[in-house]
Backbone as CSV, one residue per row, in Angstrom:
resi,resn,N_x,N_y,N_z,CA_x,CA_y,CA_z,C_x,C_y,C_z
1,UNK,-16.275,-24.270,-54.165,-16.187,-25.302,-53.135,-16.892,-24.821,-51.873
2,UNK,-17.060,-26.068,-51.079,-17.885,-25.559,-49.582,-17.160,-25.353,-48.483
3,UNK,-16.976,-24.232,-48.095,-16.052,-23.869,-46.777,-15.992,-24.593,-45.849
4,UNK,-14.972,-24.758,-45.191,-15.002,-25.503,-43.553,-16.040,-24.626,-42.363
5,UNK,-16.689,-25.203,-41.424,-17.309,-24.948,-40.993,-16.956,-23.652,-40.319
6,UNK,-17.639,-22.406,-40.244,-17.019,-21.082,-39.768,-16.341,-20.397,-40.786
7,UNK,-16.013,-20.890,-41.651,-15.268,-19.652,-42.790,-16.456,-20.067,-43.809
8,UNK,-15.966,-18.474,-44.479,-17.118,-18.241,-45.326,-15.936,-17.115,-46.080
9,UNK,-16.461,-16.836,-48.073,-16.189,-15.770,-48.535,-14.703,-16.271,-49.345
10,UNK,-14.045,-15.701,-50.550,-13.853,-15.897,-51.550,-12.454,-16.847,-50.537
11,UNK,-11.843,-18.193,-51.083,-10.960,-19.379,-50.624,-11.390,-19.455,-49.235
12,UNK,-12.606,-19.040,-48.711,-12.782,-19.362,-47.325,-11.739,-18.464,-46.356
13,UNK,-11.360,-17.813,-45.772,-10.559,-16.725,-45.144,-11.339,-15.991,-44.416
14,UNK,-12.606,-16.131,-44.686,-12.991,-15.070,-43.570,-13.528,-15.779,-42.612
15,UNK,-13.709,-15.400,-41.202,-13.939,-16.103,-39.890,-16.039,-15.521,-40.595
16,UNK,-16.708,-16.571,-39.553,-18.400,-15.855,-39.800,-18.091,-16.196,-38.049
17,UNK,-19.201,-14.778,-37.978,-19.349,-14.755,-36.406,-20.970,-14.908,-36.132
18,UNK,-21.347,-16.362,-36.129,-23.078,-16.301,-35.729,-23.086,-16.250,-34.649
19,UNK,-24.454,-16.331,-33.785,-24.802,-16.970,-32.773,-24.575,-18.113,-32.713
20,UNK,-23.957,-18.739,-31.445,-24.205,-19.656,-31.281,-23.772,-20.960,-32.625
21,UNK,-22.670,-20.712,-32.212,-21.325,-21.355,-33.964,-22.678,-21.844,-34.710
22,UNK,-23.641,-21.143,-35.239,-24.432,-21.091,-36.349,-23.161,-21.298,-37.675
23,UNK,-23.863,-21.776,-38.620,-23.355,-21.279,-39.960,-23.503,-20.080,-40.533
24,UNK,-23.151,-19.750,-41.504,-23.393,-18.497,-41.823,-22.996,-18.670,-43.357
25,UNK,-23.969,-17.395,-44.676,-23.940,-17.675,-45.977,-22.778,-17.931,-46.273
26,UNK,-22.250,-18.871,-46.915,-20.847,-19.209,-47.334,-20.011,-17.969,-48.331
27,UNK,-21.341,-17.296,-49.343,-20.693,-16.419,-50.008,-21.081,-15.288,-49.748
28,UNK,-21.689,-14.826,-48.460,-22.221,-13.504,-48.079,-21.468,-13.245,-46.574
29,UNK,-21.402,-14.449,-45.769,-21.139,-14.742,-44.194,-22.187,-13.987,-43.349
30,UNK,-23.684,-13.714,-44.314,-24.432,-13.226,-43.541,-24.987,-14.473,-42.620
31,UNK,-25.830,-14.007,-41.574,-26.056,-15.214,-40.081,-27.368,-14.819,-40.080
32,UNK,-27.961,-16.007,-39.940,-29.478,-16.505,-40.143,-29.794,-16.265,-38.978
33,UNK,-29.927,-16.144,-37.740,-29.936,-15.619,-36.243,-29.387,-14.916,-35.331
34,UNK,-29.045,-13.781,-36.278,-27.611,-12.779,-36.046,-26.618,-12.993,-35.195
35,UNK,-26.028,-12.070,-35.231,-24.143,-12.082,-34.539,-24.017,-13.098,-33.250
36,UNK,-23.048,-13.129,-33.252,-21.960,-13.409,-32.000,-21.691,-12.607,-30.980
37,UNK,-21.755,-12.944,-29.322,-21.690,-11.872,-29.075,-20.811,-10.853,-29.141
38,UNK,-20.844,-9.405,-28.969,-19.957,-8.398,-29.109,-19.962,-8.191,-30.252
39,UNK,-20.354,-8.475,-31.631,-20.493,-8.011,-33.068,-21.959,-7.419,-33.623
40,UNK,-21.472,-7.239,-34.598,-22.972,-6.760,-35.522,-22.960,-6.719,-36.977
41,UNK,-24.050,-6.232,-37.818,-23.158,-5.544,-39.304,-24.363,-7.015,-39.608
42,UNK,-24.127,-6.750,-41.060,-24.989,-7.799,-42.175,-24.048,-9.253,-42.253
43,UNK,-22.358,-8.423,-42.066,-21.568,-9.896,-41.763,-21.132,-10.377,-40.331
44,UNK,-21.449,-9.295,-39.402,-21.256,-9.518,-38.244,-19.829,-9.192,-38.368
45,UNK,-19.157,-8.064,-39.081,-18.096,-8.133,-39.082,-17.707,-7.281,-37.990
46,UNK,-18.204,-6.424,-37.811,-18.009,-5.197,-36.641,-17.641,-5.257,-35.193
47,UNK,-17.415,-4.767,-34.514,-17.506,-5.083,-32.989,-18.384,-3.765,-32.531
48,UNK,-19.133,-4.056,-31.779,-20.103,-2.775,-30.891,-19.372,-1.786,-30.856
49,UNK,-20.412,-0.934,-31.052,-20.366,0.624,-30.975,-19.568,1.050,-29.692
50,UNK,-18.714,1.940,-29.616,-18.460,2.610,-28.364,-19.476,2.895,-27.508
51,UNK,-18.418,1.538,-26.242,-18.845,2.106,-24.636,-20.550,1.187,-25.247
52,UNK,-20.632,0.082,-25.691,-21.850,-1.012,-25.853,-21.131,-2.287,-25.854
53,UNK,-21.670,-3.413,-25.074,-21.073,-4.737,-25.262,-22.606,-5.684,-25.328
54,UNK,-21.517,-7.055,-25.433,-22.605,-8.205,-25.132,-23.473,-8.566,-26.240
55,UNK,-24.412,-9.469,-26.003,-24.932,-9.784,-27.175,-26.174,-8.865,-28.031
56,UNK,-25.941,-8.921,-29.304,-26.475,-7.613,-30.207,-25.974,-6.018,-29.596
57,UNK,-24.783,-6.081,-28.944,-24.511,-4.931,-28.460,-25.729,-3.957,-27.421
58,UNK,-26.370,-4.749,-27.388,-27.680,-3.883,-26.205,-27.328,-3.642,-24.982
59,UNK,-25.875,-3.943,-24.452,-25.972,-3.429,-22.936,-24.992,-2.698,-23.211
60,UNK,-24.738,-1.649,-21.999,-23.841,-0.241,-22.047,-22.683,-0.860,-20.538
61,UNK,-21.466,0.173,-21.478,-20.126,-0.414,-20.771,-20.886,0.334,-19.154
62,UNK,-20.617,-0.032,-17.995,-21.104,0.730,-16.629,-20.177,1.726,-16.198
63,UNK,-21.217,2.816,-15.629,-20.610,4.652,-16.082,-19.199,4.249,-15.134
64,UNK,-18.965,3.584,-14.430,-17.547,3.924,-13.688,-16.096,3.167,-14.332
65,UNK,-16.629,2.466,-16.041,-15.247,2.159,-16.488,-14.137,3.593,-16.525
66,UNK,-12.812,3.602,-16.181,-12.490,5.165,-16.467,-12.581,5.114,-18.258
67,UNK,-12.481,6.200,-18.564,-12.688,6.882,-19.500,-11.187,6.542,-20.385
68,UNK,-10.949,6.627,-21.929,-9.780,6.340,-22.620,-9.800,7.930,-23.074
69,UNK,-8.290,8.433,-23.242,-8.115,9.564,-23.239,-8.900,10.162,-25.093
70,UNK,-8.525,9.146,-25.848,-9.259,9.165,-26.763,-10.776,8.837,-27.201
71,UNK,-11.851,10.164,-28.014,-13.167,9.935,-27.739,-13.592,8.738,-28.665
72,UNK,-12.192,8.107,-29.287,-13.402,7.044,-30.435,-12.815,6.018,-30.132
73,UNK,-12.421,5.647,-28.729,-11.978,4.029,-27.426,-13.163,4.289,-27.249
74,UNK,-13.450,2.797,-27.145,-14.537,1.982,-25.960,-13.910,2.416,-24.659
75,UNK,-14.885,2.137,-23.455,-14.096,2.144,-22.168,-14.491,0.594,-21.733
76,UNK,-14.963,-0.063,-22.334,-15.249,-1.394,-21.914,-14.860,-1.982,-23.455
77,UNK,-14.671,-3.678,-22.896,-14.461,-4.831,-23.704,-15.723,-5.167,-24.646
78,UNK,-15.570,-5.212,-25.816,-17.165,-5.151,-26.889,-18.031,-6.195,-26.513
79,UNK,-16.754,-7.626,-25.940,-17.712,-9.008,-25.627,-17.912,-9.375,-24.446
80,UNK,-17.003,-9.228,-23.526,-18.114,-8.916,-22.190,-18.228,-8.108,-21.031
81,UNK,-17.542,-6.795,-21.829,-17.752,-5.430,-21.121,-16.942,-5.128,-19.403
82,UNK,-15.519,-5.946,-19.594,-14.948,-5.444,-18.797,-14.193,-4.277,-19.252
83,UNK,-14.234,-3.340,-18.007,-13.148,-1.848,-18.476,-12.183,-1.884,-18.770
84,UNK,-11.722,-1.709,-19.570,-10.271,-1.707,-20.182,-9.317,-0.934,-19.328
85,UNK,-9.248,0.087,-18.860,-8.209,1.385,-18.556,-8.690,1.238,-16.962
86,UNK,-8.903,0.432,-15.718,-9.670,0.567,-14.683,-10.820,1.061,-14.253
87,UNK,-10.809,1.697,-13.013,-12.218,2.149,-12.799,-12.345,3.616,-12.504
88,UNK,-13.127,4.075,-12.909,-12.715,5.893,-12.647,-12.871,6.454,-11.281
89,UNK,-14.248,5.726,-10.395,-14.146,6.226,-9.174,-13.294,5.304,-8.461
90,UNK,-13.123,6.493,-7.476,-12.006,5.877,-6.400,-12.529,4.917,-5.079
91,UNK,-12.176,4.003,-4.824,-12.436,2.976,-4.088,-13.729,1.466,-4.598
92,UNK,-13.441,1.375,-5.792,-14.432,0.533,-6.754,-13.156,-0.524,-7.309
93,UNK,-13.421,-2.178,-7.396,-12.734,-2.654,-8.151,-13.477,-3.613,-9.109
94,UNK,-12.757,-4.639,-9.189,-13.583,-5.995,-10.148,-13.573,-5.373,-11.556
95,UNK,-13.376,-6.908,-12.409,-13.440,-6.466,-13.935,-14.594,-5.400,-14.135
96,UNK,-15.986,-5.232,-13.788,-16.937,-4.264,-14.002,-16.868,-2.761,-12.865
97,UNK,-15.975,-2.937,-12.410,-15.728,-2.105,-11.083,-16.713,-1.403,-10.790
98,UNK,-17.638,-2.528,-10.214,-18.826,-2.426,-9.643,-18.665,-2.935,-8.026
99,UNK,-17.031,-3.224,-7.975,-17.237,-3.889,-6.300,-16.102,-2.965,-5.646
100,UNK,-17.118,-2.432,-4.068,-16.084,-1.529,-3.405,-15.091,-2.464,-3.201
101,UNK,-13.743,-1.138,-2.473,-12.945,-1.978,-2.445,-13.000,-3.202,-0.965
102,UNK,-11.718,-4.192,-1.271,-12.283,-5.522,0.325,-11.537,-4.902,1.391
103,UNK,-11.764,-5.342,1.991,-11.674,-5.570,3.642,-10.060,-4.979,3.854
104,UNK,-9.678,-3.535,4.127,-8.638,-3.416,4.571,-7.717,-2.469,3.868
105,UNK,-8.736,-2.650,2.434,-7.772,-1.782,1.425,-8.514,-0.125,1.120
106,UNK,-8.448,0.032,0.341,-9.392,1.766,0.018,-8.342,2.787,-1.312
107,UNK,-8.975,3.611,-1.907,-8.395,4.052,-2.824,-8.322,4.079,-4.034
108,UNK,-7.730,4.794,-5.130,-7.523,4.304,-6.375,-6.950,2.537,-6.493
109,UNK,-8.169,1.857,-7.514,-7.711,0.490,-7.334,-7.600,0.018,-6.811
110,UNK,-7.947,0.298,-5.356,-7.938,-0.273,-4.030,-6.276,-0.892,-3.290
111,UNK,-5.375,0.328,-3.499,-3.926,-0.237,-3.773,-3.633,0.185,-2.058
112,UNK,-4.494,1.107,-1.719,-4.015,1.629,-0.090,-4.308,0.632,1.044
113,UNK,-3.888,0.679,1.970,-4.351,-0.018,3.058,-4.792,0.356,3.971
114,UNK,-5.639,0.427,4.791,-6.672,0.833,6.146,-5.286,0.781,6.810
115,UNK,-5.307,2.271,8.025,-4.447,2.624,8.726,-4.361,1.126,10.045
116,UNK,-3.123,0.788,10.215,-3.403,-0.270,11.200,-4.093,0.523,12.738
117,UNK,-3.756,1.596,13.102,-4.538,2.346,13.784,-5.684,2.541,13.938
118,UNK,-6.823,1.982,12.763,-8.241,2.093,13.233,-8.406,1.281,13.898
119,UNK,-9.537,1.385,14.668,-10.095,0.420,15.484,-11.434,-0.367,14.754
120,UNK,-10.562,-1.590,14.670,-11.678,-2.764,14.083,-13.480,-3.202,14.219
121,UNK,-13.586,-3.388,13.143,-15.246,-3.353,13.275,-15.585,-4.736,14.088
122,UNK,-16.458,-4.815,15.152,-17.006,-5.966,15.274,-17.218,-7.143,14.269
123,UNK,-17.637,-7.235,13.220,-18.129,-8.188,12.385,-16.859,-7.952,11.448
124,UNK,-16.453,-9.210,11.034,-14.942,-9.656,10.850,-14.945,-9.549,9.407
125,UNK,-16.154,-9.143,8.571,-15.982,-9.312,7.185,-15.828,-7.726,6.699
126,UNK,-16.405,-6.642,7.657,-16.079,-5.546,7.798,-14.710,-4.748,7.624
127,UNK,-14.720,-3.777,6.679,-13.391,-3.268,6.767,-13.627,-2.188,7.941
128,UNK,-12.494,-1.562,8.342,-11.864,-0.478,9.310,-12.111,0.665,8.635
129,UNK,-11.957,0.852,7.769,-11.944,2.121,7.342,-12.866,2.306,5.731
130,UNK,-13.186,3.793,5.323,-14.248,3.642,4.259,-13.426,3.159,2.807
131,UNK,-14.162,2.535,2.390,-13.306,2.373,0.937,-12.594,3.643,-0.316
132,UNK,-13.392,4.659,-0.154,-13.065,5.777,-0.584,-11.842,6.453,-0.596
133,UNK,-11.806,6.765,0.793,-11.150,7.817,1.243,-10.038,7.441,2.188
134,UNK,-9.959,6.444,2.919,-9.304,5.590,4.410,-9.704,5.990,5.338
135,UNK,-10.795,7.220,5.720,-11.228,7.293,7.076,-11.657,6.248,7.695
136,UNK,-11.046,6.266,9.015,-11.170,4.609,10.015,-13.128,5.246,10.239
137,UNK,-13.284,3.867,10.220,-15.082,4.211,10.644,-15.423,3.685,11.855
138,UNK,-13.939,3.530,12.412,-14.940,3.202,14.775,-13.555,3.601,15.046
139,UNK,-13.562,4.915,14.338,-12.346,5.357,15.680,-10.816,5.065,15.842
140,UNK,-10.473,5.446,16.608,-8.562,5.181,16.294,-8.235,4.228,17.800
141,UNK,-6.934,3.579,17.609,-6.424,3.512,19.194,-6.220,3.975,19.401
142,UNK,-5.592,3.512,20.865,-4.945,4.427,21.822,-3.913,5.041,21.299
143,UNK,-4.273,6.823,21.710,-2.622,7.332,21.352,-2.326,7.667,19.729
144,UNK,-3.521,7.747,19.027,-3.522,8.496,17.575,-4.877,9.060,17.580
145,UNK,-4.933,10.100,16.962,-6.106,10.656,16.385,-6.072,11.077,14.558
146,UNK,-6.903,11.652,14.068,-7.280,12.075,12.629,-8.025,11.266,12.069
147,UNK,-8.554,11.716,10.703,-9.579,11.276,9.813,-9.137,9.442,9.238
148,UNK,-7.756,9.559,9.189,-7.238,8.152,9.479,-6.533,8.025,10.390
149,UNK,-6.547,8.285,11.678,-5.454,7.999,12.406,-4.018,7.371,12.336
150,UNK,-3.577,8.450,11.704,-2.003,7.804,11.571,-1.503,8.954,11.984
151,UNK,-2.065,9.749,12.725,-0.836,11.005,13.837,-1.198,10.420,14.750
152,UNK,0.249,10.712,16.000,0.529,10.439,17.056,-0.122,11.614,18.102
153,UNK,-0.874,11.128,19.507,-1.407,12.417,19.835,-0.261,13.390,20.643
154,UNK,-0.285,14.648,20.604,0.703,15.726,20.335,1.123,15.670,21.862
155,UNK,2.352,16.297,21.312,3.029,17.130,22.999,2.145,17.069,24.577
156,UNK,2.535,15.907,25.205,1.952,16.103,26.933,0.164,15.497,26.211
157,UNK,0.376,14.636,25.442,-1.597,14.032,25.338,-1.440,12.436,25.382
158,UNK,-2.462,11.494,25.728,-1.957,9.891,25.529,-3.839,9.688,25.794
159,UNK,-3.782,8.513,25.466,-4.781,7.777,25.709,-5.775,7.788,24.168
160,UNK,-6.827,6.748,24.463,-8.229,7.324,23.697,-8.581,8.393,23.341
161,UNK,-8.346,8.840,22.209,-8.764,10.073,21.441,-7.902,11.682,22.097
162,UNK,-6.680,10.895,22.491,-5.517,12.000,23.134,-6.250,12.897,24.020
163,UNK,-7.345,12.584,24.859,-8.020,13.212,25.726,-6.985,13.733,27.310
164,UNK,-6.238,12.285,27.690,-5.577,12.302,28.920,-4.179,13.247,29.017
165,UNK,-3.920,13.303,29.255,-2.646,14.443,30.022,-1.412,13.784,30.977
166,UNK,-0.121,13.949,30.316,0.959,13.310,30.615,1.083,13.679,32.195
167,UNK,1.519,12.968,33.255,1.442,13.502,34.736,2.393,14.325,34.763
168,UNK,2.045,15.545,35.537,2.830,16.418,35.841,4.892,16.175,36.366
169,UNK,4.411,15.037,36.860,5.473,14.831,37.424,6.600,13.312,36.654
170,UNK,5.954,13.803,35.340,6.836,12.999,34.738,8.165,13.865,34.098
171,UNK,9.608,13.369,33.889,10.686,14.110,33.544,10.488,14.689,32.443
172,UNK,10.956,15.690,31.946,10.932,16.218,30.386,11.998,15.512,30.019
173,UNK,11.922,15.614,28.567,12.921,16.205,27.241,13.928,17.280,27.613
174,UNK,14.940,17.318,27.016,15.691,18.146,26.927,15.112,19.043,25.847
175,UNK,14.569,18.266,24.744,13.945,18.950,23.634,12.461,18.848,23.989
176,UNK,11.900,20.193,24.058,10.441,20.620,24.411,9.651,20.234,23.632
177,UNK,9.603,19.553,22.158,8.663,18.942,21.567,8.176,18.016,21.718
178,UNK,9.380,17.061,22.676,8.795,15.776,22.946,8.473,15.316,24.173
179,UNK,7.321,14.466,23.995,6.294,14.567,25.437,6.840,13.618,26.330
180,UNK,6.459,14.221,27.469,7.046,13.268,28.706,6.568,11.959,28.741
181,UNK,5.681,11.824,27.990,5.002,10.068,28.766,4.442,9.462,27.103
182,UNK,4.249,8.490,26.992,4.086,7.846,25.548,2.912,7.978,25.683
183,UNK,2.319,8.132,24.171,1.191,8.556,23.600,0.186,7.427,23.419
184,UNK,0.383,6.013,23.725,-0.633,5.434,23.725,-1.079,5.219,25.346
185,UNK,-0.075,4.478,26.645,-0.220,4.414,27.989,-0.235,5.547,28.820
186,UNK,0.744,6.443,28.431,0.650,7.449,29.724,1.891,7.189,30.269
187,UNK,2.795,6.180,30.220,3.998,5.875,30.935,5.026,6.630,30.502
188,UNK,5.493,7.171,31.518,6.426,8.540,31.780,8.344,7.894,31.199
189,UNK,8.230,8.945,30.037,9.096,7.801,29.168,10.743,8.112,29.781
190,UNK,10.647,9.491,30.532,11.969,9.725,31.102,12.278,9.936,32.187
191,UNK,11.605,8.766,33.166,11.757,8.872,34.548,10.825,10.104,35.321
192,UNK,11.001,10.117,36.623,10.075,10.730,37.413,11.125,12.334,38.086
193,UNK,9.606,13.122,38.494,10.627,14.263,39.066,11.097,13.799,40.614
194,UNK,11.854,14.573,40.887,12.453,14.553,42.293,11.154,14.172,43.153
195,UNK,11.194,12.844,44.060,9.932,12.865,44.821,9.326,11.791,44.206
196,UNK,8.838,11.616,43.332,7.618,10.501,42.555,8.446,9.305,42.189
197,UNK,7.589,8.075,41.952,8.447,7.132,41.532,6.745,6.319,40.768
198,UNK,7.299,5.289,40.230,6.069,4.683,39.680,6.203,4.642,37.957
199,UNK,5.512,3.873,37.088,5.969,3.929,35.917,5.000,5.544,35.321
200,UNK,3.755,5.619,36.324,3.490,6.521,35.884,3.532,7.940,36.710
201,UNK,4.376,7.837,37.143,5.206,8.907,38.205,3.838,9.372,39.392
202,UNK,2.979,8.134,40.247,1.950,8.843,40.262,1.984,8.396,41.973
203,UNK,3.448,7.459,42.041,3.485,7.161,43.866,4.745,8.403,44.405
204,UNK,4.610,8.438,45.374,5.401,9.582,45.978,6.471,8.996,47.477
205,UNK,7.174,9.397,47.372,8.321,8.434,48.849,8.419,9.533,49.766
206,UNK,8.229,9.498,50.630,8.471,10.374,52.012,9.809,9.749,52.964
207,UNK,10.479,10.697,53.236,11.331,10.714,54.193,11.539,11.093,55.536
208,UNK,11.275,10.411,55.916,11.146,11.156,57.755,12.502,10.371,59.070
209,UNK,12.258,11.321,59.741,13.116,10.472,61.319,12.256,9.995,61.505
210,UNK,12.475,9.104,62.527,11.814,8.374,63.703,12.104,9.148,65.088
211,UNK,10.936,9.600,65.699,11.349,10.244,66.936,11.878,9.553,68.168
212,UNK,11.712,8.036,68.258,12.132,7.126,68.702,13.505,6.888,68.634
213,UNK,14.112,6.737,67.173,15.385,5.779,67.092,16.089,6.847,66.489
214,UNK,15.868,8.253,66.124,16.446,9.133,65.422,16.878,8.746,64.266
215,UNK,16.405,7.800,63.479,16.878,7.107,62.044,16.181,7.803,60.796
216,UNK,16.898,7.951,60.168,16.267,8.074,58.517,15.115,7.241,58.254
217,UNK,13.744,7.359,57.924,12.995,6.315,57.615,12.468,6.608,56.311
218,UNK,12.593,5.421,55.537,11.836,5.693,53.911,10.422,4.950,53.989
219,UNK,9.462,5.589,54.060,8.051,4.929,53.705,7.881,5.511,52.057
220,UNK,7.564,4.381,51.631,7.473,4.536,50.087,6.246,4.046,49.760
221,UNK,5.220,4.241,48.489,4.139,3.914,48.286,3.150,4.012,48.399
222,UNK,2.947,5.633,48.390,1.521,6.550,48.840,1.516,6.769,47.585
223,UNK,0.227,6.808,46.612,-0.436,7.756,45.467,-0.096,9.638,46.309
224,UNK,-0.297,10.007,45.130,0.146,11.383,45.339,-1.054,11.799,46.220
225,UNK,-1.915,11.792,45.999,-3.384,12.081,46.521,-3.351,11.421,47.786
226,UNK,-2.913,11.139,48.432,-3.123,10.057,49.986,-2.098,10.610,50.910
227,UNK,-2.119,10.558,51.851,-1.001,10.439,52.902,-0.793,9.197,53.763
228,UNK,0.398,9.018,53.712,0.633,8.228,54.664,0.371,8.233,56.071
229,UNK,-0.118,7.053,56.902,-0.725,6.930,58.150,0.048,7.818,59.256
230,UNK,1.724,7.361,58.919,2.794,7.527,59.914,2.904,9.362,59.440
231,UNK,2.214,10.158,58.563,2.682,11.117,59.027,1.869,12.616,59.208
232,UNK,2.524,13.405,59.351,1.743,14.320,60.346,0.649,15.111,59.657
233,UNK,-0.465,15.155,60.274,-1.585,16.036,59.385,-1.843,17.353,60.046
234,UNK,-1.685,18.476,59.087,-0.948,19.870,59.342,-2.404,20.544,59.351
C-alpha cells in the first residue's frame, strides 16, 4: 500500500525527513533533495554531527555555547543551534549567546546587577557598568569608591571619589571606626565640637561683653575662616 504523506517504510511508521515536506522513497525514505533541516544519512535519519546544526548540518554550534560535561553532547540544538547548557563566557546571553549582557545587568547569565552606585552613562541605552565583570564605567557617586563601587569611603573621607575630609570640628564616635560626618555630604553626623555650629560644623559663635552695657553678647555666624566685624584684631 501507499503511505500517508511523510511516512515511509514497512506499515508506514517511519517519519521521512525531506526538505521542505518533500516526499520521500516510500520503501527506502530516501529524499530526492536531501534532509530536513538538522538531519542527514541516506534516510535522513540522523541528527548532525556534534557541535553542527542547520540545514545539511554545514554551520557550527558558536564557540561560546558552554561546553556538556560529556565529549559525545552537542553543545548546541542540531536544528537551529541554540546552546543547550548556556553560555560559557561570562557576561554573553541570547539563545546563541552572542548578545552581551542589557542594560544594568553583567555576569554569569547576566543574573548580576550594575552597582546602583555607578554613575550613569549619558546615553540612556547604555549600561553603568561592563557586562563582564560589574566595573561601573563613569565612575561612582558620591561617597563610594572601588572597581564597582559598592564600599563606603573610609574613616574621616566623603565626597566624589572620597577625596574630601570630614571637618575637623565635627563630634566623634565613641567608637573610632566610625567617621564623624557621612560619606556621601560631609554633614557632621554627631553634632559639632565646643564652639562650631552648622550642619557642617564650619560656622563658629563668639561670646563677648559689651563694653557699654556690660552684657553677655552672642554674635553667631562667622565661617571659621572670617572674623567678626565687632571683634578685636590682635
Amino acid at each position: 500500500s501507499i503511505c500517508e504523506k511523510g511516512k515511509y517504510g514497512f506499515d508506514c511508521h517511519r517519519d521521512c525527513r525531506c526538505r521542505v515536506n518533500e516526499h520521500c522513497t516510500v520503501s527506502t525514505g530516501l529524499c530526492p533533495s536531501g534532509c530536513t533541516t538538522g538531519y542527514r544519512g541516506l534516510e535522513c535519519a540522523l541528527s548532525c554531527r556534534i557541535d553542527t546544526y542547520g540545514e545539511g548540518c554545514n554551520s557550527s554550534c558558536t564557540d561560546n555555547c558552554l561546553q556538556p560535561n560529556r565529549t559525545d553532547t552537542t553543545s548546541c540544538n542540531h536544528i537551529t543551534g541554540m546552546c543547550l547548557y548556556g553560555c560559557r563566557q561570562v557576561g554573553f546571553t541570547g539563545s546563541h549567546c552572542t548578545q552581551e549582557c542589557g542594560k544594568g545587568t553583567y555576569g554569569q547569565g547576566c543574573q548580576e546587577e550594575c552597582s546602583q552606585e555607578c554613575v550613569a552613562s549619558r546615553n540612556p541605552l547604555e549600561s553603568s557598568c561592563d557586562h563582564v565583570n560589574g566595573s561601573c564605567l563613569y565612575g561612582c557617586q558620591s561617597g563610594y569608591i572601588g572597581v564597582t563601587c559598592v564600599d563606603k569611603c573610609p574613616t574621616g573621607k566623603f565626597g566624589v571619589g572620597c577625596k574630601q575630609s570630614c571637618s575637623d570640628r565635627c563630634a566623634h564616635s565613641n567608637n573610632p571606626s566610625t567617621s564623624s560626618c557621612y560619606h556621601v555630604d560631609g554633614i557632621c553626623r554627631f553634632g559639632c565640637e565646643h564652639g562650631a555650629t552648622g550642619a557642617f560644623c564650619s560656622d563658629v559663635s563668639f561670646a563677648l561683653y559689651s563694653e557699654d552695657s556690660g552684657h553677655r553678647e552672642h554674635i553667631c555666624g562667622c565661617r571659621l575662616d572670617f572674623l567678626h566685624p565687632l571683634l578685636p584684631v590682635h
